[in-house]
Tab-separated table of C-alpha atoms and ligand atoms in Angstrom:
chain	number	residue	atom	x	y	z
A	714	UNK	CA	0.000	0.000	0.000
A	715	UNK	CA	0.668	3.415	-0.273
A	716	UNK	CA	1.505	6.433	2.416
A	717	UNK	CA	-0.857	8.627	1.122
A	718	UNK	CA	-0.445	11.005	3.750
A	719	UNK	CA	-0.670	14.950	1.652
A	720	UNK	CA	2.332	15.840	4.692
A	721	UNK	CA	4.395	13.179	5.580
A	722	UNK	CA	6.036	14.768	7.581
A	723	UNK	CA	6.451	12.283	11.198
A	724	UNK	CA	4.402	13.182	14.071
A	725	UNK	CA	4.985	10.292	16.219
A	726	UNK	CA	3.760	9.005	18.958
A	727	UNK	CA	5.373	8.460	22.470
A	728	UNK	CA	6.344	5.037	23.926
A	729	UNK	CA	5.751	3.678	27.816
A	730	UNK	CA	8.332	2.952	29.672
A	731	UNK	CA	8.967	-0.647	30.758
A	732	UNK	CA	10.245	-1.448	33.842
A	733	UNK	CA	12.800	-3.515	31.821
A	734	UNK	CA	14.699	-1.421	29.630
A	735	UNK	CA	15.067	-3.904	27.047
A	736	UNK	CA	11.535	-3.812	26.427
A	737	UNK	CA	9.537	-1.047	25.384
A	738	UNK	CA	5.833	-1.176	24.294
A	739	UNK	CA	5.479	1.827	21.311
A	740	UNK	CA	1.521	2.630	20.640
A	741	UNK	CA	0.290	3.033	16.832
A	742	UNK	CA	-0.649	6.068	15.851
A	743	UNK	CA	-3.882	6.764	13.641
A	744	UNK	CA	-3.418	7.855	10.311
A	745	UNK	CA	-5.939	8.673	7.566
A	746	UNK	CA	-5.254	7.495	4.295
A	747	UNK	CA	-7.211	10.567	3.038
A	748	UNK	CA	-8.880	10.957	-0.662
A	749	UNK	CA	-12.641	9.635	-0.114
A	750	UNK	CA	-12.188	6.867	1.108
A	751	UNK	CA	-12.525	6.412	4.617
A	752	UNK	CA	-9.387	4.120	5.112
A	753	UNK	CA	-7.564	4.547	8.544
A	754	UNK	CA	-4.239	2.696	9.388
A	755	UNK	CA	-2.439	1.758	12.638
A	756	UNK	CA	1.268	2.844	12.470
A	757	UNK	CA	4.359	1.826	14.719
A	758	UNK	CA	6.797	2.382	12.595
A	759	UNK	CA	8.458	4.688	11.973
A	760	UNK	CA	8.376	5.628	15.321
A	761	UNK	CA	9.294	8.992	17.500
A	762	UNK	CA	11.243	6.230	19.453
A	763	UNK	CA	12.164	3.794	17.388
A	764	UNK	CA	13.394	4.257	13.464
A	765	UNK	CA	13.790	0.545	12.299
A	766	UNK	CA	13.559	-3.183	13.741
A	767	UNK	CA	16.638	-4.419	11.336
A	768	UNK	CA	16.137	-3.060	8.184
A	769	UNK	CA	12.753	-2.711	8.728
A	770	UNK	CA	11.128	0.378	8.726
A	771	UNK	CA	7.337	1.255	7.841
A	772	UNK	CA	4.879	-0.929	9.815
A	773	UNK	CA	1.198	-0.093	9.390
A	774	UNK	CA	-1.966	-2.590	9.995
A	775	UNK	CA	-5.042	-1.522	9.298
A	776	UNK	CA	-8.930	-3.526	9.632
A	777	UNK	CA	-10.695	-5.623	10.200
A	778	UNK	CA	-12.833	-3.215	7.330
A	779	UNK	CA	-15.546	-4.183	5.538
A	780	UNK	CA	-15.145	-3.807	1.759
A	781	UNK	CA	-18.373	-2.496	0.942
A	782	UNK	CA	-17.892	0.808	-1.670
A	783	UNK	CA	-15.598	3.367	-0.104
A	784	UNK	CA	-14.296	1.117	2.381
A	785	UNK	CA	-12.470	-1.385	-0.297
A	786	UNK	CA	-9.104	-0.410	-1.189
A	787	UNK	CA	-8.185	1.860	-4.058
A	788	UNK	CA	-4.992	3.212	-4.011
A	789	UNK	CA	-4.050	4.259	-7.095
A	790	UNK	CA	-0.481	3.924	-8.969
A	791	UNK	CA	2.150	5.576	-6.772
A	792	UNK	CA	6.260	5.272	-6.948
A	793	UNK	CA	8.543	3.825	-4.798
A	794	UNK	CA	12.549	3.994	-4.211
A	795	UNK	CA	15.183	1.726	-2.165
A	796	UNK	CA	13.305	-0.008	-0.112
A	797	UNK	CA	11.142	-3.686	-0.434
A	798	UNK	CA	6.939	-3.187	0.275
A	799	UNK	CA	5.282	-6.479	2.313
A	800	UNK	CA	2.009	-7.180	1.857
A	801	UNK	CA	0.451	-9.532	4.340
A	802	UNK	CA	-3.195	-9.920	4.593
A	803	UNK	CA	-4.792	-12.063	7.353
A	804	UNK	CA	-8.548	-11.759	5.672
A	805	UNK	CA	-9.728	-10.432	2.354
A	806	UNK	CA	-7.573	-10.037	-1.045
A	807	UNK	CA	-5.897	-7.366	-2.807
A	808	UNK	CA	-5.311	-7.062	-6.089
A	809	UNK	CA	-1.596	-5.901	-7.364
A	810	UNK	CA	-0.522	-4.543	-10.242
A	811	UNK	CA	2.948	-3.009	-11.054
A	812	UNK	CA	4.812	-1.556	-14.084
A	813	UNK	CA	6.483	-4.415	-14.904
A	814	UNK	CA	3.408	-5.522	-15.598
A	815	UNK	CA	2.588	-8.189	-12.908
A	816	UNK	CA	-1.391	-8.215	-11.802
A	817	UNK	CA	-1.375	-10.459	-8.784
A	818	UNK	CA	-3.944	-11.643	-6.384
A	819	UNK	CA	-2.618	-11.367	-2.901
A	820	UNK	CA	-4.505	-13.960	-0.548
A	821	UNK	CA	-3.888	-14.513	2.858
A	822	UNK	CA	-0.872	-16.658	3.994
A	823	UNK	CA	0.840	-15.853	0.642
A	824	UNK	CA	3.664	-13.232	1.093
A	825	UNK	CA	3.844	-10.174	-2.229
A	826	UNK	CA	7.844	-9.040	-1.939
A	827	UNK	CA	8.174	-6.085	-3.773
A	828	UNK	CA	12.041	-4.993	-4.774
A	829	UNK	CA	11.634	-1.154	-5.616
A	830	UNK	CA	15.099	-1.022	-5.719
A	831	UNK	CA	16.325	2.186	-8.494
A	832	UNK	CA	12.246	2.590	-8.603
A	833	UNK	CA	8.911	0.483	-9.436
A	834	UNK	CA	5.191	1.721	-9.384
A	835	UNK	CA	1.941	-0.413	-8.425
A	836	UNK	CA	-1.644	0.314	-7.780
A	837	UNK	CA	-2.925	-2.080	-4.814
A	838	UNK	CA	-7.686	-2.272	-4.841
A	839	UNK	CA	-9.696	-4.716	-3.757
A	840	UNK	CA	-10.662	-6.956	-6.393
A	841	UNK	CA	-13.739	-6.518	-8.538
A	842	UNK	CA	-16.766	-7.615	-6.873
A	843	UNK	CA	-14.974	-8.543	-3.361
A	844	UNK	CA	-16.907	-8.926	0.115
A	845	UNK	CA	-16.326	-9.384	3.565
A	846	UNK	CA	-13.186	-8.433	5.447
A	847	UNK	CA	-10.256	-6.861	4.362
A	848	UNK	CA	-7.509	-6.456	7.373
A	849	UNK	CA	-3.746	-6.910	6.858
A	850	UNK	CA	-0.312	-5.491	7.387
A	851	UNK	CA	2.082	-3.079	5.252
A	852	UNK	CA	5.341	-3.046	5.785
A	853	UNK	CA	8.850	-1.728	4.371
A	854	UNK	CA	11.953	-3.244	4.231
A	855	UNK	CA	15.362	-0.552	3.443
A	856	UNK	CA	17.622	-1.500	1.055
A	857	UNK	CA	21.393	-1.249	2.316
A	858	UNK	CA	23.171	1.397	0.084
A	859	UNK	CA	24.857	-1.158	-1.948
A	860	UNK	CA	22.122	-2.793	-3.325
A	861	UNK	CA	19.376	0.010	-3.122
A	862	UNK	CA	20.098	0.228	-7.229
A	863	UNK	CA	19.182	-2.838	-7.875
A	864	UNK	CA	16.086	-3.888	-10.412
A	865	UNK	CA	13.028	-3.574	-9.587
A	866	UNK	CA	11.239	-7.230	-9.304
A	867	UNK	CA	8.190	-8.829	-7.924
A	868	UNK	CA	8.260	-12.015	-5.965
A	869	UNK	CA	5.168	-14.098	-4.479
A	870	UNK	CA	5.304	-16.868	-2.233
A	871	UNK	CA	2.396	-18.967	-1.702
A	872	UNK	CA	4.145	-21.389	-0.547
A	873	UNK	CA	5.989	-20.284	3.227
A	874	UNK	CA	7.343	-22.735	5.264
A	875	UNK	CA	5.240	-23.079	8.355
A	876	UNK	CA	7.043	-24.087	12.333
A	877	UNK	CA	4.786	-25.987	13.924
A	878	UNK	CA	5.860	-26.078	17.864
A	879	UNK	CA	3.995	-27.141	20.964
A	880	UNK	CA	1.219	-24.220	21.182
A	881	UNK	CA	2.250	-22.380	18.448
A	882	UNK	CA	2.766	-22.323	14.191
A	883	UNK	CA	4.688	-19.844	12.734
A	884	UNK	CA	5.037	-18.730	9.404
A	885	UNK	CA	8.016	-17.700	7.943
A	886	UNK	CA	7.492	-14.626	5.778
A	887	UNK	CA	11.381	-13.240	5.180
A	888	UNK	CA	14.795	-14.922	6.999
A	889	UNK	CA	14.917	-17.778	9.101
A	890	UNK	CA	13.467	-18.662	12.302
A	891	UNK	CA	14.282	-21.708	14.048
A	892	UNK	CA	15.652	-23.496	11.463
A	893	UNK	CA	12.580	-22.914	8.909
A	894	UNK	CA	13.943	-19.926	6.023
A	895	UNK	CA	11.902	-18.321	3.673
A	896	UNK	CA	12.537	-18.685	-0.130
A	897	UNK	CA	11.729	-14.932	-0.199
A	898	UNK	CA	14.730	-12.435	-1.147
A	899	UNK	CA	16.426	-10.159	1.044
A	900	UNK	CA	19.252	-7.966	1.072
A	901	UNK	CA	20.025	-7.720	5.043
A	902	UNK	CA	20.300	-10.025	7.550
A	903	UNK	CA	16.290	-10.133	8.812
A	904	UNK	CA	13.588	-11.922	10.232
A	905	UNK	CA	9.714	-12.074	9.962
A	906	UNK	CA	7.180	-14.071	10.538
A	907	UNK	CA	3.687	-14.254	12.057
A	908	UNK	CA	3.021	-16.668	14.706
A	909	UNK	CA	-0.581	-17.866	16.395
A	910	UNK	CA	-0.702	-18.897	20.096
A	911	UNK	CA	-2.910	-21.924	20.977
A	912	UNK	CA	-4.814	-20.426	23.880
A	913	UNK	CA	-3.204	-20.584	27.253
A	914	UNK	CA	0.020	-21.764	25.722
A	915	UNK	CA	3.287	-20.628	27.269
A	916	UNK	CA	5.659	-20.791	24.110
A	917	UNK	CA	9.554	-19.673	24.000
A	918	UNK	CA	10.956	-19.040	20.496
A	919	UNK	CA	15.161	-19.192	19.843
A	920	UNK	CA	16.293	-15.973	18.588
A	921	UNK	CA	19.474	-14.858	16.600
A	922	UNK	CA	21.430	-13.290	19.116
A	923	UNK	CA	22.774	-10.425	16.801
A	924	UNK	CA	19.565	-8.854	15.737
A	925	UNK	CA	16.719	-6.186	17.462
A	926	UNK	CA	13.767	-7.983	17.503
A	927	UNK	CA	9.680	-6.258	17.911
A	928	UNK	CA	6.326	-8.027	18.444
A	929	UNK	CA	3.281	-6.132	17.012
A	930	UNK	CA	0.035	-7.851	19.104
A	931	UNK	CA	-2.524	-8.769	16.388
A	932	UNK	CA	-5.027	-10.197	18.909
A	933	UNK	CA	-6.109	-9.098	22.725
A	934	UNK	CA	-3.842	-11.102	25.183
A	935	UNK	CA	-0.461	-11.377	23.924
A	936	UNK	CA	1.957	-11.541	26.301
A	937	UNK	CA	5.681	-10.960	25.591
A	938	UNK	CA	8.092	-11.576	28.286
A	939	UNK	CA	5.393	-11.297	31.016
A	940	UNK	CA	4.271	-7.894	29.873
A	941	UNK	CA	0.827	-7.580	28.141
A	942	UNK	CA	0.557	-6.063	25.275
A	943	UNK	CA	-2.240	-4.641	23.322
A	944	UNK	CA	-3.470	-5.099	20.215
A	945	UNK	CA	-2.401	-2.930	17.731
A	946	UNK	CA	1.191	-1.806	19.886
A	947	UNK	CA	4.783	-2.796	19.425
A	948	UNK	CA	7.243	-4.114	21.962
A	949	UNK	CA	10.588	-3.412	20.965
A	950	UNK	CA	13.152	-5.702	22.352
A	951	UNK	CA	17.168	-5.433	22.393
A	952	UNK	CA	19.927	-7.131	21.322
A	953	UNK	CA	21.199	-9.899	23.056
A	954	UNK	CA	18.297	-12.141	23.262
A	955	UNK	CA	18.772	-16.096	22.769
A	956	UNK	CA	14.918	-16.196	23.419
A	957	UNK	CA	11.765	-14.558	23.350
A	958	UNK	CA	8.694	-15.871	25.948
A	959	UNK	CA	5.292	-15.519	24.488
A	960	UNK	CA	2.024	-16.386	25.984
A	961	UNK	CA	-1.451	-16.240	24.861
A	962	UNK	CA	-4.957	-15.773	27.711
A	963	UNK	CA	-7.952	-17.750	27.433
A	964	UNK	CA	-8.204	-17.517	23.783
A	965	UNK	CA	-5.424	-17.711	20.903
A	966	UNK	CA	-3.311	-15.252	20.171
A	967	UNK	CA	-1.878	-13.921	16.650
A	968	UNK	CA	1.193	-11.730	16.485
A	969	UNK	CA	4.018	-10.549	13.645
A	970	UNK	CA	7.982	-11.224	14.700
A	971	UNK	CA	10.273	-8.710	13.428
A	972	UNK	CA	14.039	-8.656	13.874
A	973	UNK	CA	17.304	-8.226	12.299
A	974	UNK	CA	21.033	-6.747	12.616
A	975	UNK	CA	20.308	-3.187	13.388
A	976	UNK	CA	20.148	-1.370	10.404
A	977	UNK	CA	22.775	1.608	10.944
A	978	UNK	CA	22.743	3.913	7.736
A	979	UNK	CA	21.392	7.287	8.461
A	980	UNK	CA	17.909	6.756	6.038
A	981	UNK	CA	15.543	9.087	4.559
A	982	UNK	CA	11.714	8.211	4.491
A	983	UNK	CA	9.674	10.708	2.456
A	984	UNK	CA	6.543	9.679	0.960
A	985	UNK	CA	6.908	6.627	-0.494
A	986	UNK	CA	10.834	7.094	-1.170
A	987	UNK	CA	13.580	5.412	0.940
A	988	UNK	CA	16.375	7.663	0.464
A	989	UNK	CA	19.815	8.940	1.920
A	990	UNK	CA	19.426	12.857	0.992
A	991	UNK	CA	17.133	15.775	0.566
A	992	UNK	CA	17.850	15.942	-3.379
A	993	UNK	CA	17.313	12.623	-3.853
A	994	UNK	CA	14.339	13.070	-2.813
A	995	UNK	CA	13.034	16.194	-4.788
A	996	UNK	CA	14.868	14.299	-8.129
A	997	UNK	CA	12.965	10.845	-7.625
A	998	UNK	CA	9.932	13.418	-6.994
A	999	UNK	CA	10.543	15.336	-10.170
A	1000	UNK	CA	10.676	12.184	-12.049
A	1001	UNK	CA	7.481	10.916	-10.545
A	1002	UNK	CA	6.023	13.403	-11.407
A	1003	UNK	CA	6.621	13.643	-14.968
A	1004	UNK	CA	6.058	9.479	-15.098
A	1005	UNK	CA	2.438	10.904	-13.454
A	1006	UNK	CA	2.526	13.579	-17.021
A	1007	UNK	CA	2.787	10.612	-19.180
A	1008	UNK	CA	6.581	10.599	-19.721
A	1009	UNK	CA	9.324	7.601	-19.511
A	1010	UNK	CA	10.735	7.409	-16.407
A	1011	UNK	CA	12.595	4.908	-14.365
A	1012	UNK	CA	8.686	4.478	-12.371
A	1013	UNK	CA	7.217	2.988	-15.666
A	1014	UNK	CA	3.390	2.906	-16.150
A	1015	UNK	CA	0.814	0.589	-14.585
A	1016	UNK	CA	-0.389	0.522	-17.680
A	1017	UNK	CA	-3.536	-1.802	-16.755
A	1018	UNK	CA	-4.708	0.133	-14.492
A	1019	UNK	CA	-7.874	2.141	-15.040
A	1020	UNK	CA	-7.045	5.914	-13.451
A	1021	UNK	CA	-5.122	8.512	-13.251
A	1022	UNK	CA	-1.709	8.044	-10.661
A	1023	UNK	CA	-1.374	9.590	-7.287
A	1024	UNK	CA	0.778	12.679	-7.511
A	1025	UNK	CA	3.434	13.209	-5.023
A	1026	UNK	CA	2.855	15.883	-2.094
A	1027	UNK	CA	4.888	19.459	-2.468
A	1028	UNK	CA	8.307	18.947	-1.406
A	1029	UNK	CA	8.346	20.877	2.467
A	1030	UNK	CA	10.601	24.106	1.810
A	1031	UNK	CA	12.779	23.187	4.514
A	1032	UNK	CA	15.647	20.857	3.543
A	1033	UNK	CA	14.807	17.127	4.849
A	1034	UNK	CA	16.900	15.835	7.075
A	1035	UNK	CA	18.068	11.559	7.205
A	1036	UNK	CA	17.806	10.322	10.436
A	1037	UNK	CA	20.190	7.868	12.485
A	1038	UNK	CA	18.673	4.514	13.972
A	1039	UNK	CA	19.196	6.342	17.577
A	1040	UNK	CA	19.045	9.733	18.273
B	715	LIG	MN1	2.943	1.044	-2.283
């Protein structure tokens, strides 16, 4: 999906305080999608306190929604630069299409990598004639600067390998986890995967010692190291870890791992461009914005899909600023 914010500029959110400081529970913050429809998101990343998990950094979920006329998604063709979008849907299907011409279904338990890399556009709607539920997760992954040039290329997996422990499965969207590794591509070392709680279990998962790891609660009564956490909030955990305790209440519980080697390049986020400076930004702007005029750019067309694209914001007049992973 898209950050269709008209500012992007970051007004975060504060975090609570654990008692143990190498836990922190970060609240979402609410943000409109804007245009007409009525589509809100829950955000935790990026965060006032908290940049990236690994190289990850963009984290929004967003229903359960009914897809009933404004409240299906339409998000028109937009660009995007140096980074990898994850779709992840846990009900309802969206329909991609890109300008290298894929048009994919996206159903849930089937992971849609997309490598912007030097620049890709896609339109993401709900299919023609869909009902029900949509709900699902958006993330980004940054590229490291040595292979943010790369092609652009889509990659779907329908196919993930599952863990299946005693009270839990986990699915293994990007990296490795326990043993079980994704056939999915990525450029840093990384982690994801979404994991359901048999209700009442008491489940400890092995983690790679090297990387940050966060837990986003996609359920009521998810608890992660003995603190509860709500749904919709992210508990960021350290380095250092060899394990991670998870336990679910009376009923199951569904949650997304995240982890990887901290990702230590100062990054700039701007719309829907992962970049390192201020004129990158306003040049991969410029050239969206011509691609939105008709012309040949490095953004291509979605040339199958029925609409005009989404132009990019105004530039802010100040000069934008990359940020570190701490400040
Ligand atoms: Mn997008």
């Amino acid at each position: 999906m898209s950050n269709l914010e008209q500012r992007p500029a970051e007004t975060l959110t504060g975090s609570v305080p654990s008692p143990r400081q190498s836990l922190r529970v970060l609240a979402p913050r609410d943000v409109p999608l804007g245009g007409t429809r009525a589509m809100h998101v829950r955000r935790t990343l990026p965060h006032r306190d908290l940049r990236t998990v690994g190289a990850w950094c963009f984290l929004d979920d967003y229903g359960p929604q009914e897809v009933v006329g404004a409240g299906a998604m339409q998000v028109p063709p937009h660009p995007h630069t140096g980074l990898q979008t994850v779709t992840w849907l846990l009900d309802g299907q969206v329909r991609h299409q890109d300008s290298l011409g894929n048009d994919q279904l996206v159903r849930p338990g089937e992971l849609n990598l997309m490598t912007a890399g030097r620049g890709i556009s896609h339109a993401e709607t709900s299919p023609t004639g869909a009902t029900g539920d949509l709900c699902g997760l958006q993330l980004w992954v940054a590229l490291p600067s040595e292979r943010r040039d790369v092609e652009p290329d889509l990659g779907h997996h329908a196919d993930l390998p599952v863990l299946h422990g005693e009270g839990f499965e986990a699915t293994v969207l990007l990296g490795s986890l326990m043993g079980a590794t994704s056939p999915a591509r990525a450029f840093t070392p990384i982690v994801g995967a979404e994991v359901e709680l048999r209700a009442a279990a008491v489940v400890t998962l092995e983690l790679e010692r090297t990387y940050e790891h966060a837990v986003l609660a996609l359920s009521d009564d998810v608890v992660v190291d003995g603190t509860p956490v709500e749904r919709a909030h992210l508990v960021h955990l350290s380095p250092g870890r060899p394990g991670l305790r998870l336990s679910a209440g009376r009923a199951a519980g569904r949650l997304l791992l995240l982890g990887g080697e901290p990702f230590d390049e100062e990054l700039l986020m701007w719309w829907n461009f992962v970049a390192r400076s201020h004129d990158e930004i306003v040049e991969a702007r410029e050239e969206w914005m011509a691609a939105v005029a008709g012309a040949a750019t490095r953004f291509g067309q979605v040339s199958a899909y029925d609409g005009a694209a989404l132009p990019a914001p105004a530039v802010p007049t100040s000069r934008l600023r990359p940020r570190r992973r701490t400040q």
